[in-house]
C-alpha cells in the first residue's frame, strides 16, 4: 500500500466535463491533489443532451460522492412503435433518464471550485520519466506526477501522445433536439412522453425519452423530450451538410444556431413522409434541431508514459450504447484504485491500462454491432 508521501502526489486533468470531473472526484478520495483545466471560458451547462443511466453509472456517482437524489425522470418500460404509432414490441425496464447538465452540476459539487479552471487550453506535455510538465495557452506551465486526458473524442492530449489514433466516421449522423413538454400535443404526452420509445424504419432509428427541463426542472409541464433520429450519409454528404448558413465549411459539425434552414426544412419534409403522428409532433416542436455526426475509435493502449486517457478520450463508442458517461465513471474509478493500490505510479498506470483498455474495446465493438441496423459498412 502507498505510504504517506502519496498524499502529496498531483494530477493535472485536461477536460472539465464528465471524464475530468469523475477523475478529480476519485483522485481526491485517495488523497491526491488534482486540478481540472477546461479550455471553454464558460461553464459547461446548457447543453441539455439526454443521458441514459445504467447500474454502472449510478454506482460510480455514489462512489464519487455525488448526490444521486432527483437525478432525473424514471421510465417504467421501453417499447417500439410502427408507422401508425402502434406498439410492436414492449418490455419492462425501469430506468432513470438524466441530462449532461444535471450530471455536470452534481460532479462539480464534489471538487473544490478553486481546483476547476476555465479558459485554459492544453498545448503540450513534456515527460521526464518521473513526472509531467504541462503547457497551456498564455504560457502557463504546471508540474505534476501524471497528466489525465479527459477531453473527449477530439482529445488534444491524445492528439499529442498518440496522433495516429483518429476517430472514424461511422457513415451516419443524428438529427436531435429537445422539445418542451408544454409544447407537445396531448396525444404525444399520453402515448409516448412517459416512456423510452423506439421507431425503426429501414436504415434509420428514432429514440425518444423524457428529461428534465432547464435548470434541472422535474416538474410536470416543465420537462423536455429528448429526440434522436439516426440517418445515413456518406462522407461527401456530411461535408456538404457541414457548410453553415453563412457558407463557412466546418470540419466536424455546425454549431446549432448556424445550421442551414434548407437542411432543417428538408429534414422536416422527410419526417412528414415517414413519422408516426406522435413523433412528427416532436420533430415540428423542436425549436433548434441540430446535427451530430457519429464517430468512433478504439485504442490499443490508453496509457502513454505518465499520461493516462479516460472516458471518450480513451475509446469512444457510438451512442447506441448510451454508455459514455458510465464508461467515464468506470475509467476514473479504476485509475484511482490502481494508484491507491500500487506504490509505484508507473506500475499503477500499467495496471489501469490492463484493466480498462479491453473494456473500452469491447464497448466500441458492441456499439458497432448495434449500428449494423443502419446498413453501413457491414462485415461478416
CSV table of C-alpha atoms in Angstrom, one decimal:
chain,number,residue,atom,x,y,z
A,1,UNK,CA,0.0,0.0,0.0
A,2,UNK,CA,1.2,3.5,-0.7
A,3,UNK,CA,2.8,5.5,2.1
A,4,UNK,CA,2.1,8.9,3.4
A,5,UNK,CA,4.1,10.5,0.7
A,6,UNK,CA,1.4,9.5,-1.8
A,7,UNK,CA,-0.8,12.2,-0.4
A,8,UNK,CA,1.5,14.8,-1.9
A,9,UNK,CA,1.0,13.4,-5.4
A,10,UNK,CA,-0.6,15.6,-8.0
A,11,UNK,CA,-2.5,15.1,-11.2
A,12,UNK,CA,-3.3,17.6,-13.9
A,13,UNK,CA,-6.6,16.8,-15.6
A,14,UNK,CA,-7.5,18.1,-19.1
A,15,UNK,CA,-11.2,18.4,-19.8
A,16,UNK,CA,-13.9,19.8,-17.5
A,17,UNK,CA,-16.8,17.6,-18.3
A,18,UNK,CA,-17.7,14.1,-17.1
A,19,UNK,CA,-14.4,12.3,-17.5
A,20,UNK,CA,-12.4,15.1,-15.9
A,21,UNK,CA,-14.8,15.6,-13.1
A,22,UNK,CA,-15.1,11.9,-12.3
A,23,UNK,CA,-11.2,11.7,-12.3
A,24,UNK,CA,-10.9,14.6,-9.9
A,25,UNK,CA,-13.6,13.2,-7.6
A,26,UNK,CA,-12.0,9.8,-7.3
A,27,UNK,CA,-8.4,11.0,-7.0
A,28,UNK,CA,-9.4,13.4,-4.2
A,29,UNK,CA,-10.7,10.4,-2.3
A,30,UNK,CA,-7.3,8.7,-2.3
A,31,UNK,CA,-5.5,11.9,-1.2
A,32,UNK,CA,-4.2,13.2,-4.4
A,33,UNK,CA,-4.1,16.9,-5.3
A,34,UNK,CA,-5.6,17.5,-8.7
A,35,UNK,CA,-6.6,20.4,-10.9
A,36,UNK,CA,-9.0,20.4,-13.7
A,37,UNK,CA,-8.4,22.6,-16.8
A,38,UNK,CA,-11.2,23.3,-19.2
A,39,UNK,CA,-10.5,25.2,-22.4
A,40,UNK,CA,-14.0,26.7,-22.6
A,41,UNK,CA,-14.2,30.1,-20.8
A,42,UNK,CA,-17.8,29.5,-19.8
A,43,UNK,CA,-19.4,26.8,-17.7
A,44,UNK,CA,-20.3,23.6,-19.4
A,45,UNK,CA,-24.1,23.7,-18.8
A,46,UNK,CA,-27.0,24.4,-21.1
A,47,UNK,CA,-26.1,21.5,-23.4
A,48,UNK,CA,-29.3,19.6,-22.5
A,49,UNK,CA,-28.3,16.3,-24.0
A,50,UNK,CA,-30.1,13.3,-22.5
A,51,UNK,CA,-28.2,10.6,-20.7
A,52,UNK,CA,-29.4,7.1,-20.1
A,53,UNK,CA,-28.3,5.8,-16.6
A,54,UNK,CA,-27.1,2.3,-16.1
A,55,UNK,CA,-26.2,0.5,-12.8
A,56,UNK,CA,-22.5,1.2,-13.5
A,57,UNK,CA,-23.2,5.0,-13.8
A,58,UNK,CA,-25.2,5.0,-10.6
A,59,UNK,CA,-22.5,3.1,-8.8
A,60,UNK,CA,-19.8,5.5,-10.0
A,61,UNK,CA,-21.8,8.6,-9.0
A,62,UNK,CA,-22.4,7.2,-5.5
A,63,UNK,CA,-18.8,6.1,-5.1
A,64,UNK,CA,-17.5,9.5,-6.3
A,65,UNK,CA,-19.5,11.3,-3.6
A,66,UNK,CA,-22.0,12.9,-5.9
A,67,UNK,CA,-25.6,13.1,-4.8
A,68,UNK,CA,-28.0,10.9,-6.8
A,69,UNK,CA,-31.2,12.3,-5.4
A,70,UNK,CA,-33.5,13.8,-8.1
A,71,UNK,CA,-31.2,12.6,-10.7
A,72,UNK,CA,-33.8,12.6,-13.5
A,73,UNK,CA,-37.0,11.1,-14.7
A,74,UNK,CA,-37.8,7.4,-14.2
A,75,UNK,CA,-39.5,5.5,-17.0
A,76,UNK,CA,-41.1,2.1,-16.4
A,77,UNK,CA,-40.6,0.4,-19.8
A,78,UNK,CA,-39.3,0.5,-23.4
A,79,UNK,CA,-41.4,-0.1,-26.5
A,80,UNK,CA,-41.2,0.2,-30.3
A,81,UNK,CA,-43.9,1.7,-32.5
A,82,UNK,CA,-44.8,1.4,-36.1
A,83,UNK,CA,-45.6,3.9,-38.8
A,84,UNK,CA,-49.1,4.4,-37.3
A,85,UNK,CA,-47.9,4.7,-33.7
A,86,UNK,CA,-49.0,1.2,-32.7
A,87,UNK,CA,-46.7,-0.7,-30.2
A,88,UNK,CA,-45.0,-3.6,-31.9
A,89,UNK,CA,-42.6,-4.7,-29.1
A,90,UNK,CA,-42.5,-4.0,-25.4
A,91,UNK,CA,-40.5,-4.9,-22.4
A,92,UNK,CA,-40.4,-3.6,-18.8
A,93,UNK,CA,-37.2,-1.8,-17.9
A,94,UNK,CA,-37.1,0.7,-15.1
A,95,UNK,CA,-34.5,3.4,-15.9
A,96,UNK,CA,-33.7,6.9,-14.8
A,97,UNK,CA,-33.1,9.4,-17.7
A,98,UNK,CA,-31.0,12.3,-16.8
A,99,UNK,CA,-29.0,15.0,-18.7
A,100,UNK,CA,-25.5,16.3,-19.1
A,101,UNK,CA,-26.5,19.5,-17.3
A,102,UNK,CA,-27.6,17.6,-14.2
A,103,UNK,CA,-24.6,15.4,-14.0
A,104,UNK,CA,-22.2,18.3,-14.6
A,105,UNK,CA,-23.7,20.1,-11.6
A,106,UNK,CA,-23.6,17.0,-9.3
A,107,UNK,CA,-20.0,16.2,-10.1
A,108,UNK,CA,-18.8,19.8,-9.9
A,109,UNK,CA,-20.1,19.8,-6.3
A,110,UNK,CA,-17.6,17.0,-5.4
A,111,UNK,CA,-14.5,19.1,-6.0
A,112,UNK,CA,-13.1,22.3,-4.7
A,113,UNK,CA,-14.1,25.2,-7.0
A,114,UNK,CA,-10.6,26.6,-6.7
A,115,UNK,CA,-9.3,23.4,-8.4
A,116,UNK,CA,-11.5,23.9,-11.5
A,117,UNK,CA,-10.0,26.3,-14.1
A,118,UNK,CA,-12.0,27.6,-17.1
A,119,UNK,CA,-10.4,29.2,-20.1
A,120,UNK,CA,-7.1,27.2,-20.2
A,121,UNK,CA,-6.4,25.3,-23.4
A,122,UNK,CA,-3.8,22.4,-23.2
A,123,UNK,CA,-1.0,22.9,-25.7
A,124,UNK,CA,1.6,20.2,-25.0
A,125,UNK,CA,3.1,17.9,-22.4
A,126,UNK,CA,6.7,17.0,-21.6
A,127,UNK,CA,7.7,13.9,-19.7
A,128,UNK,CA,11.0,13.1,-17.9
A,129,UNK,CA,10.1,9.6,-16.6
A,130,UNK,CA,9.1,10.8,-13.2
A,131,UNK,CA,6.5,13.4,-13.9
A,132,UNK,CA,4.9,15.8,-16.4
A,133,UNK,CA,5.4,19.4,-17.4
A,134,UNK,CA,2.1,20.6,-18.9
A,135,UNK,CA,1.9,23.7,-21.1
A,136,UNK,CA,-1.2,25.8,-21.6
A,137,UNK,CA,-2.2,28.8,-23.7
A,138,UNK,CA,-0.8,32.1,-22.4
A,139,UNK,CA,2.4,30.5,-21.2
A,140,UNK,CA,1.1,28.8,-18.1
A,141,UNK,CA,3.1,25.7,-17.0
A,142,UNK,CA,2.1,23.2,-14.4
A,143,UNK,CA,4.1,20.3,-13.0
A,144,UNK,CA,2.5,17.0,-11.8
A,145,UNK,CA,3.1,13.3,-11.3
A,146,UNK,CA,0.6,12.4,-14.1
A,147,UNK,CA,-1.5,14.0,-16.8
A,148,UNK,CA,-5.0,12.7,-17.3
A,149,UNK,CA,-6.6,13.2,-20.7
A,150,UNK,CA,-10.3,13.5,-20.2
A,151,UNK,CA,-11.1,15.9,-23.1
A,152,UNK,CA,-13.4,13.8,-25.2
A,153,UNK,CA,-13.3,12.2,-28.6
A,154,UNK,CA,-11.3,15.0,-30.2
A,155,UNK,CA,-8.8,14.9,-27.3
A,156,UNK,CA,-5.9,17.3,-27.7
A,157,UNK,CA,-3.9,15.3,-25.2
A,158,UNK,CA,-4.3,12.1,-27.3
A,159,UNK,CA,-3.6,14.1,-30.4
A,160,UNK,CA,-0.1,14.7,-29.0
A,161,UNK,CA,0.8,11.4,-27.4
A,162,UNK,CA,-0.9,9.2,-30.0
A,163,UNK,CA,-1.7,11.2,-33.1
A,164,UNK,CA,-2.3,8.1,-35.1
A,165,UNK,CA,-5.5,7.4,-33.2
A,166,UNK,CA,-8.1,9.3,-35.1
A,167,UNK,CA,-11.9,9.0,-34.8
A,168,UNK,CA,-13.6,7.2,-37.7
A,169,UNK,CA,-16.8,8.4,-39.3
A,170,UNK,CA,-19.5,5.7,-38.9
A,171,UNK,CA,-21.4,6.6,-42.1
A,172,UNK,CA,-24.4,8.1,-40.3
A,173,UNK,CA,-25.4,11.1,-38.2
A,174,UNK,CA,-28.1,12.2,-35.8
A,175,UNK,CA,-30.8,14.9,-36.0
A,176,UNK,CA,-31.6,15.7,-32.4
A,177,UNK,CA,-33.4,18.2,-30.2
A,178,UNK,CA,-35.4,18.5,-27.0
A,179,UNK,CA,-38.9,20.0,-27.4
A,180,UNK,CA,-40.5,21.3,-24.3
A,181,UNK,CA,-43.2,19.2,-22.7
A,182,UNK,CA,-45.6,22.1,-22.6
A,183,UNK,CA,-45.4,22.4,-26.4
A,184,UNK,CA,-46.3,18.8,-27.2
A,185,UNK,CA,-49.7,17.6,-28.3
A,186,UNK,CA,-52.0,15.8,-25.8
A,187,UNK,CA,-51.7,12.5,-27.7
A,188,UNK,CA,-47.9,12.7,-27.7
A,189,UNK,CA,-47.9,13.3,-23.9
A,190,UNK,CA,-50.2,10.4,-23.3
A,191,UNK,CA,-48.8,7.8,-25.7
A,192,UNK,CA,-45.0,8.2,-25.7
A,193,UNK,CA,-43.8,11.0,-23.3
A,194,UNK,CA,-43.6,8.8,-20.1
A,195,UNK,CA,-41.6,6.1,-21.9
A,196,UNK,CA,-38.4,5.1,-23.7
A,197,UNK,CA,-39.6,4.7,-27.3
A,198,UNK,CA,-38.1,3.3,-30.5
A,199,UNK,CA,-39.2,3.7,-34.1
A,200,UNK,CA,-37.1,1.7,-36.6
A,201,UNK,CA,-37.8,2.4,-40.2
A,202,UNK,CA,-35.3,0.8,-42.7
A,203,UNK,CA,-31.7,2.0,-42.1
A,204,UNK,CA,-33.0,4.6,-39.6
A,205,UNK,CA,-33.6,4.7,-35.9
A,206,UNK,CA,-35.6,7.1,-33.7
A,207,UNK,CA,-35.3,7.1,-29.9
A,208,UNK,CA,-37.2,9.4,-27.6
A,209,UNK,CA,-37.4,9.7,-23.8
A,210,UNK,CA,-38.2,12.4,-21.2
A,211,UNK,CA,-35.5,14.5,-19.5
A,212,UNK,CA,-35.5,17.4,-17.0
A,213,UNK,CA,-36.3,20.9,-18.1
A,214,UNK,CA,-33.9,23.8,-17.9
A,215,UNK,CA,-32.1,24.2,-14.5
A,216,UNK,CA,-32.9,20.5,-13.7
A,217,UNK,CA,-36.6,21.3,-13.5
A,218,UNK,CA,-38.5,18.0,-12.9
A,219,UNK,CA,-42.0,19.4,-12.5
A,220,UNK,CA,-44.8,18.2,-14.8
A,221,UNK,CA,-45.1,20.7,-17.6
A,222,UNK,CA,-41.6,22.0,-17.3
A,223,UNK,CA,-39.7,19.0,-18.6
A,224,UNK,CA,-38.3,18.3,-22.1
A,225,UNK,CA,-38.4,15.3,-24.5
A,226,UNK,CA,-35.1,14.0,-25.9
A,227,UNK,CA,-35.5,13.3,-29.6
A,228,UNK,CA,-32.7,11.4,-31.5
A,229,UNK,CA,-33.0,10.4,-35.2
A,230,UNK,CA,-30.2,8.3,-36.8
A,231,UNK,CA,-29.8,8.8,-40.6
A,232,UNK,CA,-27.3,7.6,-43.2
A,233,UNK,CA,-25.0,10.0,-45.1
A,234,UNK,CA,-21.7,9.3,-46.8
A,235,UNK,CA,-18.6,11.4,-46.2
A,236,UNK,CA,-19.3,13.7,-49.1
A,237,UNK,CA,-22.9,14.3,-48.0
A,238,UNK,CA,-21.7,15.0,-44.4
A,239,UNK,CA,-19.2,17.6,-45.7
A,240,UNK,CA,-22.0,19.3,-47.7
A,241,UNK,CA,-24.2,19.4,-44.5
A,242,UNK,CA,-21.2,20.9,-42.6
A,243,UNK,CA,-21.5,24.1,-44.6
A,244,UNK,CA,-23.3,26.6,-42.4
A,245,UNK,CA,-25.8,29.3,-43.2
A,246,UNK,CA,-23.0,31.8,-43.9
A,247,UNK,CA,-21.3,29.5,-46.3
A,248,UNK,CA,-18.5,28.5,-43.9
A,249,UNK,CA,-17.2,24.9,-44.1
A,250,UNK,CA,-16.9,23.2,-40.7
A,251,UNK,CA,-14.7,20.2,-40.2
A,252,UNK,CA,-16.8,18.1,-37.9
A,253,UNK,CA,-20.2,19.7,-37.2
A,254,UNK,CA,-22.0,23.0,-37.4
A,255,UNK,CA,-23.0,25.0,-34.3
A,256,UNK,CA,-26.8,24.6,-33.9
A,257,UNK,CA,-27.7,28.3,-34.5
A,258,UNK,CA,-25.8,28.2,-37.8
A,259,UNK,CA,-27.4,25.1,-39.3
A,260,UNK,CA,-28.8,26.0,-42.7
A,261,UNK,CA,-32.6,26.5,-42.9
A,262,UNK,CA,-32.8,24.4,-46.1
A,263,UNK,CA,-31.4,21.4,-44.2
A,264,UNK,CA,-33.9,21.8,-41.4
A,265,UNK,CA,-36.8,22.1,-43.9
A,266,UNK,CA,-35.6,19.0,-45.8
A,267,UNK,CA,-35.4,17.1,-42.5
A,268,UNK,CA,-38.9,18.2,-41.6
A,269,UNK,CA,-40.2,17.1,-45.0
A,270,UNK,CA,-38.6,13.7,-44.6
A,271,UNK,CA,-40.2,13.4,-41.2
A,272,UNK,CA,-43.7,14.2,-42.6
A,273,UNK,CA,-43.2,11.3,-45.1
A,274,UNK,CA,-42.3,8.6,-42.6
A,275,UNK,CA,-43.0,9.5,-39.0
A,276,UNK,CA,-46.0,8.4,-36.8
A,277,UNK,CA,-48.1,11.4,-35.8
A,278,UNK,CA,-46.7,11.5,-32.2
A,279,UNK,CA,-43.1,11.6,-33.5
A,280,UNK,CA,-43.8,14.1,-36.2
A,281,UNK,CA,-45.3,16.3,-33.4
A,282,UNK,CA,-41.9,16.1,-31.6
A,283,UNK,CA,-40.0,17.0,-34.8
A,284,UNK,CA,-42.1,20.0,-35.5
A,285,UNK,CA,-41.9,21.3,-31.9
A,286,UNK,CA,-38.0,21.3,-31.8
A,287,UNK,CA,-37.0,24.9,-31.7
A,288,UNK,CA,-33.4,24.4,-32.7
A,289,UNK,CA,-32.7,21.0,-34.2
A,290,UNK,CA,-29.0,20.1,-34.6
A,291,UNK,CA,-26.8,17.5,-36.2
A,292,UNK,CA,-24.3,15.2,-34.5
A,293,UNK,CA,-22.1,13.1,-36.9
A,294,UNK,CA,-21.3,9.7,-35.4
A,295,UNK,CA,-17.6,8.8,-35.0
A,296,UNK,CA,-15.9,6.1,-33.0
A,297,UNK,CA,-12.5,4.7,-32.3
A,298,UNK,CA,-10.7,2.2,-30.1
A,299,UNK,CA,-7.1,2.3,-28.9
A,300,UNK,CA,-4.5,-0.5,-28.4
A,301,UNK,CA,-3.2,1.5,-25.4
A,302,UNK,CA,-4.7,4.1,-23.1
A,303,UNK,CA,-1.6,4.9,-21.1
A,304,UNK,CA,1.5,6.7,-22.6
A,305,UNK,CA,4.2,7.1,-20.1
A,306,UNK,CA,2.8,9.3,-17.4
A,307,UNK,CA,-0.3,10.2,-19.5
A,308,UNK,CA,-3.5,8.3,-18.9
A,309,UNK,CA,-6.6,8.6,-21.1
A,310,UNK,CA,-10.1,8.3,-19.6
A,311,UNK,CA,-13.6,8.3,-21.0
A,312,UNK,CA,-14.2,9.2,-24.6
A,313,UNK,CA,-10.6,10.3,-25.0
A,314,UNK,CA,-9.5,6.7,-24.4
A,315,UNK,CA,-12.1,4.9,-26.5
A,316,UNK,CA,-15.3,6.3,-28.0
A,317,UNK,CA,-18.3,4.1,-28.7
A,318,UNK,CA,-21.3,5.1,-30.9
A,319,UNK,CA,-24.2,6.4,-28.9
A,320,UNK,CA,-26.3,3.3,-29.5
A,321,UNK,CA,-24.8,2.1,-26.2
A,322,UNK,CA,-25.8,5.1,-24.1
A,323,UNK,CA,-22.8,4.2,-22.1
A,324,UNK,CA,-20.3,7.0,-22.5
A,325,UNK,CA,-20.8,8.7,-19.1
A,326,UNK,CA,-20.9,5.3,-17.3
A,327,UNK,CA,-17.6,4.4,-19.0
A,328,UNK,CA,-16.1,7.7,-17.9
A,329,UNK,CA,-17.0,6.9,-14.3
A,330,UNK,CA,-15.7,3.4,-14.5
A,331,UNK,CA,-12.4,4.5,-16.1
A,332,UNK,CA,-11.8,7.2,-13.4
A,333,UNK,CA,-12.7,4.8,-10.6
A,334,UNK,CA,-10.3,2.2,-12.0
A,335,UNK,CA,-7.5,4.7,-12.4
A,336,UNK,CA,-7.8,5.9,-8.8
A,337,UNK,CA,-8.0,2.3,-7.5
A,338,UNK,CA,-4.8,1.4,-9.3
A,339,UNK,CA,-3.0,4.5,-8.0
A,340,UNK,CA,-4.2,3.7,-4.5
A,341,UNK,CA,-3.1,0.0,-4.6
A,342,UNK,CA,0.4,0.5,-6.0
A,343,UNK,CA,3.3,2.4,-4.5
A,344,UNK,CA,4.9,2.8,-7.9
A,345,UNK,CA,3.0,5.2,-10.2
A,346,UNK,CA,4.2,3.6,-13.4
A,347,UNK,CA,3.1,0.1,-12.2
A,348,UNK,CA,-0.3,1.6,-11.3
A,349,UNK,CA,-0.8,3.1,-14.7
A,350,UNK,CA,0.1,-0.2,-16.4
A,351,UNK,CA,-2.5,-1.9,-14.2
A,352,UNK,CA,-5.1,0.7,-15.2
A,353,UNK,CA,-4.3,0.1,-18.9
A,354,UNK,CA,-4.6,-3.6,-18.5
A,355,UNK,CA,-7.9,-3.3,-16.7
A,356,UNK,CA,-9.7,-0.7,-18.8
A,357,UNK,CA,-8.3,-0.9,-22.4
A,358,UNK,CA,-10.1,-4.2,-23.1
A,359,UNK,CA,-13.4,-2.9,-21.6
A,360,UNK,CA,-13.2,0.2,-23.8
A,361,UNK,CA,-12.6,-2.0,-26.9
A,362,UNK,CA,-15.5,-4.3,-26.0
A,363,UNK,CA,-17.9,-1.4,-25.7
A,364,UNK,CA,-16.8,0.1,-29.0
A,365,UNK,CA,-17.2,-3.3,-30.8
A,366,UNK,CA,-20.6,-3.8,-29.3
A,367,UNK,CA,-21.8,-0.4,-30.4
A,368,UNK,CA,-20.7,-1.2,-33.9
A,369,UNK,CA,-22.8,-4.3,-33.8
A,370,UNK,CA,-25.8,-2.3,-32.7
A,371,UNK,CA,-25.1,0.1,-35.6
A,372,UNK,CA,-25.5,-2.6,-38.2
A,373,UNK,CA,-29.2,-1.7,-38.3
A,374,UNK,CA,-28.1,1.3,-40.3
A,375,UNK,CA,-26.7,-0.9,-43.1
A,376,UNK,CA,-23.4,0.9,-43.4
A,377,UNK,CA,-20.0,-0.8,-43.8
A,378,UNK,CA,-21.4,-4.2,-42.9
A,379,UNK,CA,-18.9,-7.0,-42.3
A,380,UNK,CA,-19.5,-10.7,-41.8
